[in-house]
Amino acid sequence: MSNVRMLIVNDFDSASVALSTGTVIASLPPSNMQIYNNSRVFRSPSLNLVLQGDFADIRLISALVMWRHNLTAAATIRLELFAEAAQTGVKVYDSAVQFALPQITYGDWDWRVQPVVASAFDGWATRYSQLWFEPVFARSYRLTVSDPVNSAGYIDITRLYMGRHFSPVVNFSYGSQWGFDSSEQQIRTDDGGLFTSPSAVWRKSSFSLEHIDSSDRSALNSAIRHVQRTKDWFISLYPEASGQLEIEHSFACKFTNLPQSSNPSFETWQYPIALEEC
């Protein structure tokens, strides 16, 4: 199983973005994907889209995450990265056409109630798509999204993350915690009934990176200093595990506390991590 992956510095936020194929709704433009706000989405009535743009400078890219979208199990995505601006020069990466959502695994599939072809995201209100690959230096990008059978009649994407992800040499230690939280209010009535007001539910997790070496320490400190507690980022605790395990433990998040490192042994640092879905 691969070690935790943390896409903390989002180079997409400082890049240009334009819709070269498809229709733009003026009040819900592609630039909304560069702003953290779950109420401000990018929406297009076109079911075949091409988004493209230039990074602020040459960037080292190894991951793409499309967070909170309405794509179906039949949707596909393709990411292309280029060495020069305006999608020119050598193509340094091409994901080829990929399904936007993973299929349900055999271990998670309940043949009694689920169709043979089902998505791991069936039943989830929040969906995401992800690509992880070896780092490449890129100056521009092109993202193709296709979902011709989407019954909604439009494509929504709330947030897009693109940059170089951090993955420690040694994974987080046993004893990690994960669960749901909400702001629901429960009221006990005089007749003994317990009533609850509906509320949004979010995920939270805590774990410890206890074997961070010198090279990892530098990269992690720089990333933490960049986002602090104010900026959102993406984490996958069990990347490539597939199925419910992977999607349950992958989400956009913020630090709830800035990690305070300790130095228990020579050139080894420990970082307690606490975060919540956002």
mmCIF file of C-alpha atoms in Angstrom:
data_model
loop_
_atom_site.group_PDB
_atom_site.id
_atom_site.type_symbol
_atom_site.label_atom_id
_atom_site.label_comp_id
_atom_site.label_asym_id
_atom_site.label_seq_id
_atom_site.Cartn_x
_atom_site.Cartn_y
_atom_site.Cartn_z
ATOM 1 C CA MET A 1 0.000 0.000 0.000
ATOM 2 C CA SER A 2 1.308 3.463 -0.917
ATOM 3 C CA ASN A 3 2.181 6.016 1.744
ATOM 4 C CA VAL A 4 -0.092 8.981 2.522
ATOM 5 C CA ARG A 5 -0.171 11.643 -0.190
ATOM 6 C CA MET A 6 -0.707 15.302 0.622
ATOM 7 C CA LEU A 7 -1.314 17.829 -2.165
ATOM 8 C CA ILE A 8 -0.708 20.931 -0.069
ATOM 9 C CA VAL A 9 0.654 23.646 -2.399
ATOM 10 C CA ASN A 10 -1.919 24.243 -5.137
ATOM 11 C CA ASP A 11 -0.192 25.665 -8.234
ATOM 12 C CA PHE A 12 -3.518 25.811 -10.059
ATOM 13 C CA ASP A 13 -4.599 28.776 -7.912
ATOM 14 C CA SER A 14 -1.937 31.027 -9.472
ATOM 15 C CA ALA A 15 -2.398 29.701 -13.030
ATOM 16 C CA SER A 16 -4.582 31.074 -15.778
ATOM 17 C CA VAL A 17 -7.704 29.108 -16.664
ATOM 18 C CA ALA A 18 -10.030 29.332 -19.653
ATOM 19 C CA LEU A 19 -12.638 27.143 -21.307
ATOM 20 C CA SER A 20 -11.455 26.496 -24.873
ATOM 21 C CA THR A 21 -14.228 24.003 -25.665
ATOM 22 C CA GLY A 22 -17.683 24.316 -24.156
ATOM 23 C CA THR A 23 -19.985 27.057 -22.907
ATOM 24 C CA VAL A 24 -19.332 29.294 -19.913
ATOM 25 C CA ILE A 25 -22.067 30.513 -17.566
ATOM 26 C CA ALA A 26 -20.968 34.064 -16.806
ATOM 27 C CA SER A 27 -21.969 33.941 -13.141
ATOM 28 C CA LEU A 28 -20.205 30.586 -12.567
ATOM 29 C CA PRO A 29 -16.860 30.904 -14.410
ATOM 30 C CA PRO A 30 -13.879 28.490 -14.373
ATOM 31 C CA SER A 31 -12.002 30.873 -12.056
ATOM 32 C CA ASN A 32 -14.391 29.785 -9.266
ATOM 33 C CA MET A 33 -12.336 26.578 -9.077
ATOM 34 C CA GLN A 34 -9.407 28.679 -7.829
ATOM 35 C CA ILE A 35 -11.325 29.970 -4.801
ATOM 36 C CA TYR A 36 -12.213 27.999 -1.707
ATOM 37 C CA ASN A 37 -15.980 28.382 -1.431
ATOM 38 C CA ASN A 38 -18.298 25.377 -1.728
ATOM 39 C CA SER A 39 -21.116 27.690 -2.850
ATOM 40 C CA ARG A 40 -19.160 29.138 -5.791
ATOM 41 C CA VAL A 41 -18.779 26.397 -8.384
ATOM 42 C CA PHE A 42 -17.769 26.299 -12.021
ATOM 43 C CA ARG A 43 -20.751 25.215 -14.128
ATOM 44 C CA SER A 44 -21.097 24.578 -17.825
ATOM 45 C CA PRO A 45 -24.155 23.362 -19.760
ATOM 46 C CA SER A 46 -21.739 21.645 -22.148
ATOM 47 C CA LEU A 47 -21.061 17.980 -21.390
ATOM 48 C CA ASN A 48 -17.746 17.951 -23.248
ATOM 49 C CA LEU A 49 -15.240 20.477 -21.900
ATOM 50 C CA VAL A 50 -11.632 21.474 -22.439
ATOM 51 C CA LEU A 51 -10.008 23.649 -19.786
ATOM 52 C CA GLN A 52 -6.535 25.022 -20.378
ATOM 53 C CA GLY A 53 -4.104 27.574 -19.044
ATOM 54 C CA ASP A 54 -0.552 28.518 -18.094
ATOM 55 C CA PHE A 55 1.122 28.182 -14.725
ATOM 56 C CA ALA A 56 2.646 31.305 -13.207
ATOM 57 C CA ASP A 57 6.076 29.847 -14.047
ATOM 58 C CA ILE A 58 7.559 26.427 -14.684
ATOM 59 C CA ARG A 59 6.130 24.156 -11.979
ATOM 60 C CA LEU A 60 6.841 20.626 -10.813
ATOM 61 C CA ILE A 61 3.501 18.786 -11.119
ATOM 62 C CA SER A 62 2.633 15.285 -9.910
ATOM 63 C CA ALA A 63 -1.087 15.330 -9.077
ATOM 64 C CA LEU A 64 -4.504 16.538 -10.165
ATOM 65 C CA VAL A 65 -7.678 16.450 -8.059
ATOM 66 C CA MET A 66 -11.121 17.606 -9.182
ATOM 67 C CA TRP A 67 -13.051 18.052 -5.931
ATOM 68 C CA ARG A 68 -16.836 18.165 -5.444
ATOM 69 C CA HIS A 69 -18.119 17.564 -8.957
ATOM 70 C CA ASN A 70 -21.271 15.961 -10.361
ATOM 71 C CA LEU A 71 -19.660 13.624 -12.896
ATOM 72 C CA THR A 72 -21.214 10.213 -13.453
ATOM 73 C CA ALA A 73 -19.592 6.783 -13.546
ATOM 74 C CA ALA A 74 -19.477 7.067 -17.347
ATOM 75 C CA ALA A 75 -17.482 10.334 -17.330
ATOM 76 C CA THR A 76 -13.869 10.518 -18.504
ATOM 77 C CA ILE A 77 -11.001 12.926 -17.939
ATOM 78 C CA ARG A 78 -7.639 13.509 -19.595
ATOM 79 C CA LEU A 79 -4.783 15.707 -18.356
ATOM 80 C CA GLU A 80 -1.996 16.899 -20.646
ATOM 81 C CA LEU A 81 1.003 18.929 -19.431
ATOM 82 C CA PHE A 82 3.332 20.906 -21.702
ATOM 83 C CA ALA A 83 6.866 22.253 -21.407
ATOM 84 C CA GLU A 84 5.957 25.640 -22.907
ATOM 85 C CA ALA A 85 3.182 28.173 -22.411
ATOM 86 C CA ALA A 86 -0.057 28.046 -24.409
ATOM 87 C CA GLN A 87 -0.007 24.224 -24.624
ATOM 88 C CA THR A 88 3.049 24.201 -26.873
ATOM 89 C CA GLY A 89 6.437 22.540 -26.843
ATOM 90 C CA VAL A 90 7.085 19.022 -25.651
ATOM 91 C CA LYS A 91 4.169 17.227 -24.032
ATOM 92 C CA VAL A 92 5.739 16.153 -20.723
ATOM 93 C CA TYR A 93 2.721 14.196 -19.437
ATOM 94 C CA ASP A 94 -0.430 12.653 -20.866
ATOM 95 C CA SER A 95 -2.769 10.682 -18.617
ATOM 96 C CA ALA A 96 -4.675 9.389 -21.661
ATOM 97 C CA VAL A 97 -8.444 9.071 -21.288
ATOM 98 C CA GLN A 98 -9.343 7.814 -17.803
ATOM 99 C CA PHE A 99 -12.650 7.132 -16.094
ATOM 100 C CA ALA A 100 -13.394 10.033 -13.753
ATOM 101 C CA LEU A 101 -14.733 7.750 -11.007
ATOM 102 C CA PRO A 102 -13.398 4.376 -9.860
ATOM 103 C CA GLN A 103 -15.539 1.277 -10.223
ATOM 104 C CA ILE A 104 -16.621 -0.460 -7.048
ATOM 105 C CA THR A 105 -14.261 -3.224 -5.920
ATOM 106 C CA TYR A 106 -15.321 -6.846 -5.564
ATOM 107 C CA GLY A 107 -14.935 -6.715 -1.788
ATOM 108 C CA ASP A 108 -17.268 -3.702 -1.511
ATOM 109 C CA TRP A 109 -19.825 -4.916 -4.064
ATOM 110 C CA ASP A 110 -23.095 -6.254 -2.691
ATOM 111 C CA TRP A 111 -24.496 -8.296 -5.608
ATOM 112 C CA ARG A 112 -27.902 -8.517 -3.923
ATOM 113 C CA VAL A 113 -28.705 -4.814 -4.228
ATOM 114 C CA GLN A 114 -26.073 -3.232 -6.499
ATOM 115 C CA PRO A 115 -25.787 -3.410 -10.298
ATOM 116 C CA VAL A 116 -22.841 -5.203 -11.851
ATOM 117 C CA VAL A 117 -21.406 -1.890 -13.059
ATOM 118 C CA ALA A 118 -21.381 0.472 -10.082
ATOM 119 C CA SER A 119 -19.195 3.331 -8.901
ATOM 120 C CA ALA A 120 -17.373 3.379 -5.581
ATOM 121 C CA PHE A 121 -18.997 6.796 -5.084
ATOM 122 C CA ASP A 122 -22.588 5.553 -5.293
ATOM 123 C CA GLY A 123 -24.384 6.907 -2.234
ATOM 124 C CA TRP A 124 -21.818 9.658 -1.649
ATOM 125 C CA ALA A 125 -22.903 13.296 -1.913
ATOM 126 C CA THR A 126 -19.303 14.443 -2.500
ATOM 127 C CA ARG A 127 -17.368 13.062 -5.466
ATOM 128 C CA TYR A 128 -13.843 13.662 -6.643
ATOM 129 C CA SER A 129 -11.452 12.541 -9.387
ATOM 130 C CA GLN A 130 -7.710 12.135 -8.963
ATOM 131 C CA LEU A 131 -4.527 11.499 -10.922
ATOM 132 C CA TRP A 132 -1.146 10.765 -9.306
ATOM 133 C CA PHE A 133 2.030 10.445 -11.364
ATOM 134 C CA GLU A 134 5.791 10.973 -11.317
ATOM 135 C CA PRO A 135 6.727 14.680 -11.070
ATOM 136 C CA VAL A 136 7.273 16.551 -14.341
ATOM 137 C CA PHE A 137 8.245 20.159 -15.044
ATOM 138 C CA ALA A 138 5.344 21.891 -16.804
ATOM 139 C CA ARG A 139 4.513 25.403 -17.989
ATOM 140 C CA SER A 140 0.945 24.842 -19.211
ATOM 141 C CA TYR A 141 -1.882 22.311 -19.062
ATOM 142 C CA ARG A 142 -4.980 21.055 -20.864
ATOM 143 C CA LEU A 143 -7.774 19.192 -19.064
ATOM 144 C CA THR A 144 -10.490 17.423 -21.060
ATOM 145 C CA VAL A 145 -13.704 16.393 -19.286
ATOM 146 C CA SER A 146 -16.490 14.416 -20.973
ATOM 147 C CA ASP A 147 -19.776 13.216 -19.457
ATOM 148 C CA PRO A 148 -22.314 12.955 -22.302
ATOM 149 C CA VAL A 149 -24.866 10.916 -20.303
ATOM 150 C CA ASN A 150 -25.028 13.270 -17.314
ATOM 151 C CA SER A 151 -28.757 13.541 -16.575
ATOM 152 C CA ALA A 152 -28.305 16.886 -14.807
ATOM 153 C CA GLY A 153 -27.606 18.491 -18.173
ATOM 154 C CA TYR A 154 -24.541 20.364 -16.920
ATOM 155 C CA ILE A 155 -21.126 19.793 -15.335
ATOM 156 C CA ASP A 156 -20.242 21.225 -11.926
ATOM 157 C CA ILE A 157 -16.721 21.377 -10.489
ATOM 158 C CA THR A 158 -16.191 23.161 -7.173
ATOM 159 C CA ARG A 159 -12.426 23.061 -6.676
ATOM 160 C CA LEU A 160 -9.391 21.963 -8.639
ATOM 161 C CA TYR A 161 -6.005 21.095 -7.136
ATOM 162 C CA MET A 162 -2.875 20.687 -9.242
ATOM 163 C CA GLY A 163 0.709 20.626 -8.033
ATOM 164 C CA ARG A 164 3.457 18.486 -6.556
ATOM 165 C CA HIS A 165 2.274 16.183 -3.789
ATOM 166 C CA PHE A 166 4.191 15.312 -0.615
ATOM 167 C CA SER A 167 4.530 11.656 0.387
ATOM 168 C CA PRO A 168 6.864 10.769 3.281
ATOM 169 C CA VAL A 169 9.495 8.048 3.017
ATOM 170 C CA VAL A 170 7.974 6.381 6.102
ATOM 171 C CA ASN A 171 4.180 6.267 6.374
ATOM 172 C CA PHE A 172 2.127 7.510 9.331
ATOM 173 C CA SER A 173 2.198 5.307 12.436
ATOM 174 C CA TYR A 174 -0.452 2.912 13.710
ATOM 175 C CA GLY A 175 -3.029 4.525 15.977
ATOM 176 C CA SER A 176 -4.463 7.007 13.458
ATOM 177 C CA GLN A 177 -8.012 8.250 13.997
ATOM 178 C CA TRP A 178 -10.756 8.959 11.467
ATOM 179 C CA GLY A 179 -14.462 9.702 11.746
ATOM 180 C CA PHE A 180 -17.417 11.950 10.997
ATOM 181 C CA ASP A 181 -18.481 15.132 12.770
ATOM 182 C CA SER A 182 -21.369 17.575 12.411
ATOM 183 C CA SER A 183 -23.002 20.581 14.038
ATOM 184 C CA GLU A 184 -26.346 18.839 14.614
ATOM 185 C CA GLN A 185 -28.291 19.963 17.670
ATOM 186 C CA GLN A 186 -30.242 17.375 19.646
ATOM 187 C CA ILE A 187 -33.202 18.366 21.821
ATOM 188 C CA ARG A 188 -34.898 16.178 24.412
ATOM 189 C CA THR A 189 -38.629 16.905 24.697
ATOM 190 C CA ASP A 190 -40.825 16.548 27.798
ATOM 191 C CA ASP A 191 -42.249 13.243 26.541
ATOM 192 C CA GLY A 192 -38.746 11.744 26.266
ATOM 193 C CA GLY A 193 -38.380 12.061 22.494
ATOM 194 C CA LEU A 194 -34.997 12.975 21.067
ATOM 195 C CA PHE A 195 -35.167 15.264 18.032
ATOM 196 C CA THR A 196 -32.247 16.329 15.874
ATOM 197 C CA SER A 197 -31.941 19.212 13.425
ATOM 198 C CA PRO A 198 -30.275 18.174 10.136
ATOM 199 C CA SER A 199 -26.774 19.489 9.521
ATOM 200 C CA ALA A 200 -23.845 19.034 7.165
ATOM 201 C CA VAL A 201 -21.495 16.162 7.998
ATOM 202 C CA TRP A 202 -17.744 16.303 7.511
ATOM 203 C CA ARG A 203 -14.776 14.015 7.985
ATOM 204 C CA LYS A 204 -11.909 14.520 10.397
ATOM 205 C CA SER A 205 -8.677 12.652 10.962
ATOM 206 C CA SER A 206 -5.561 12.695 13.121
ATOM 207 C CA PHE A 207 -2.360 10.753 12.710
ATOM 208 C CA SER A 208 1.337 10.990 13.468
ATOM 209 C CA LEU A 209 4.285 11.133 11.106
ATOM 210 C CA GLU A 210 6.971 9.816 13.435
ATOM 211 C CA HIS A 211 9.890 9.141 11.095
ATOM 212 C CA ILE A 212 10.366 12.300 9.050
ATOM 213 C CA ASP A 213 13.934 12.599 7.755
ATOM 214 C CA SER A 214 15.802 15.783 6.836
ATOM 215 C CA SER A 215 14.588 15.995 3.233
ATOM 216 C CA ASP A 216 10.968 15.312 4.191
ATOM 217 C CA ARG A 217 11.148 17.790 7.064
ATOM 218 C CA SER A 218 12.158 20.637 4.765
ATOM 219 C CA ALA A 219 9.411 19.920 2.227
ATOM 220 C CA LEU A 220 6.730 19.453 4.884
ATOM 221 C CA ASN A 221 7.664 22.631 6.783
ATOM 222 C CA SER A 222 7.565 24.684 3.577
ATOM 223 C CA ALA A 223 4.116 23.317 2.713
ATOM 224 C CA ILE A 224 2.736 23.939 6.213
ATOM 225 C CA ARG A 225 4.079 27.497 6.173
ATOM 226 C CA HIS A 226 2.368 28.044 2.817
ATOM 227 C CA VAL A 227 -1.143 26.907 3.798
ATOM 228 C CA GLN A 228 -1.152 27.485 7.584
ATOM 229 C CA ARG A 229 -4.737 27.021 8.842
ATOM 230 C CA THR A 230 -6.271 29.323 6.246
ATOM 231 C CA LYS A 231 -5.842 27.456 2.958
ATOM 232 C CA ASP A 232 -7.440 24.218 1.823
ATOM 233 C CA TRP A 233 -5.531 21.251 0.430
ATOM 234 C CA PHE A 234 -6.103 17.576 -0.416
ATOM 235 C CA ILE A 235 -5.083 14.407 1.379
ATOM 236 C CA SER A 236 -5.294 10.715 0.500
ATOM 237 C CA LEU A 237 -4.470 8.538 3.493
ATOM 238 C CA TYR A 238 -4.664 5.244 1.595
ATOM 239 C CA PRO A 239 -3.827 6.059 -2.038
ATOM 240 C CA GLU A 240 -4.259 3.264 -4.568
ATOM 241 C CA ALA A 241 -6.024 1.101 -1.956
ATOM 242 C CA SER A 242 -9.160 1.405 -4.158
ATOM 243 C CA GLY A 243 -12.762 1.018 -3.040
ATOM 244 C CA GLN A 244 -14.394 2.493 0.042
ATOM 245 C CA LEU A 245 -11.171 2.519 2.068
ATOM 246 C CA GLU A 246 -9.526 4.932 -0.334
ATOM 247 C CA ILE A 247 -12.445 7.295 -0.967
ATOM 248 C CA GLU A 248 -13.455 7.476 2.705
ATOM 249 C CA HIS A 249 -9.949 8.602 3.616
ATOM 250 C CA SER A 250 -9.447 11.090 0.759
ATOM 251 C CA PHE A 251 -10.809 14.625 1.000
ATOM 252 C CA ALA A 252 -10.077 18.329 0.802
ATOM 253 C CA CYS A 253 -9.156 19.618 4.228
ATOM 254 C CA LYS A 254 -7.553 22.233 6.438
ATOM 255 C CA PHE A 255 -5.224 21.896 9.400
ATOM 256 C CA THR A 256 -7.168 22.298 12.646
ATOM 257 C CA ASN A 257 -3.876 22.870 14.480
ATOM 258 C CA LEU A 258 -0.511 23.761 13.015
ATOM 259 C CA PRO A 259 1.761 20.726 13.574
ATOM 260 C CA GLN A 260 4.381 21.169 16.300
ATOM 261 C CA SER A 261 7.361 18.957 15.501
ATOM 262 C CA SER A 262 9.646 17.188 17.954
ATOM 263 C CA ASN A 263 13.123 15.710 17.455
ATOM 264 C CA PRO A 264 13.274 12.357 19.303
ATOM 265 C CA SER A 265 16.454 11.078 17.648
ATOM 266 C CA PHE A 266 19.254 12.103 15.318
ATOM 267 C CA GLU A 267 17.850 13.616 12.083
ATOM 268 C CA THR A 268 14.381 12.251 12.779
ATOM 269 C CA TRP A 269 11.329 14.407 13.448
ATOM 270 C CA GLN A 270 7.785 13.682 14.572
ATOM 271 C CA TYR A 271 4.715 15.601 13.363
ATOM 272 C CA PRO A 272 1.233 15.142 14.867
ATOM 273 C CA ILE A 273 -1.330 15.978 12.178
ATOM 274 C CA ALA A 274 -4.963 16.977 12.842
ATOM 275 C CA LEU A 275 -7.322 18.054 10.056
ATOM 276 C CA GLU A 276 -10.951 18.377 9.013
ATOM 277 C CA GLU A 277 -12.758 18.116 5.683
ATOM 278 C CA CYS A 278 -13.679 21.418 4.092
#
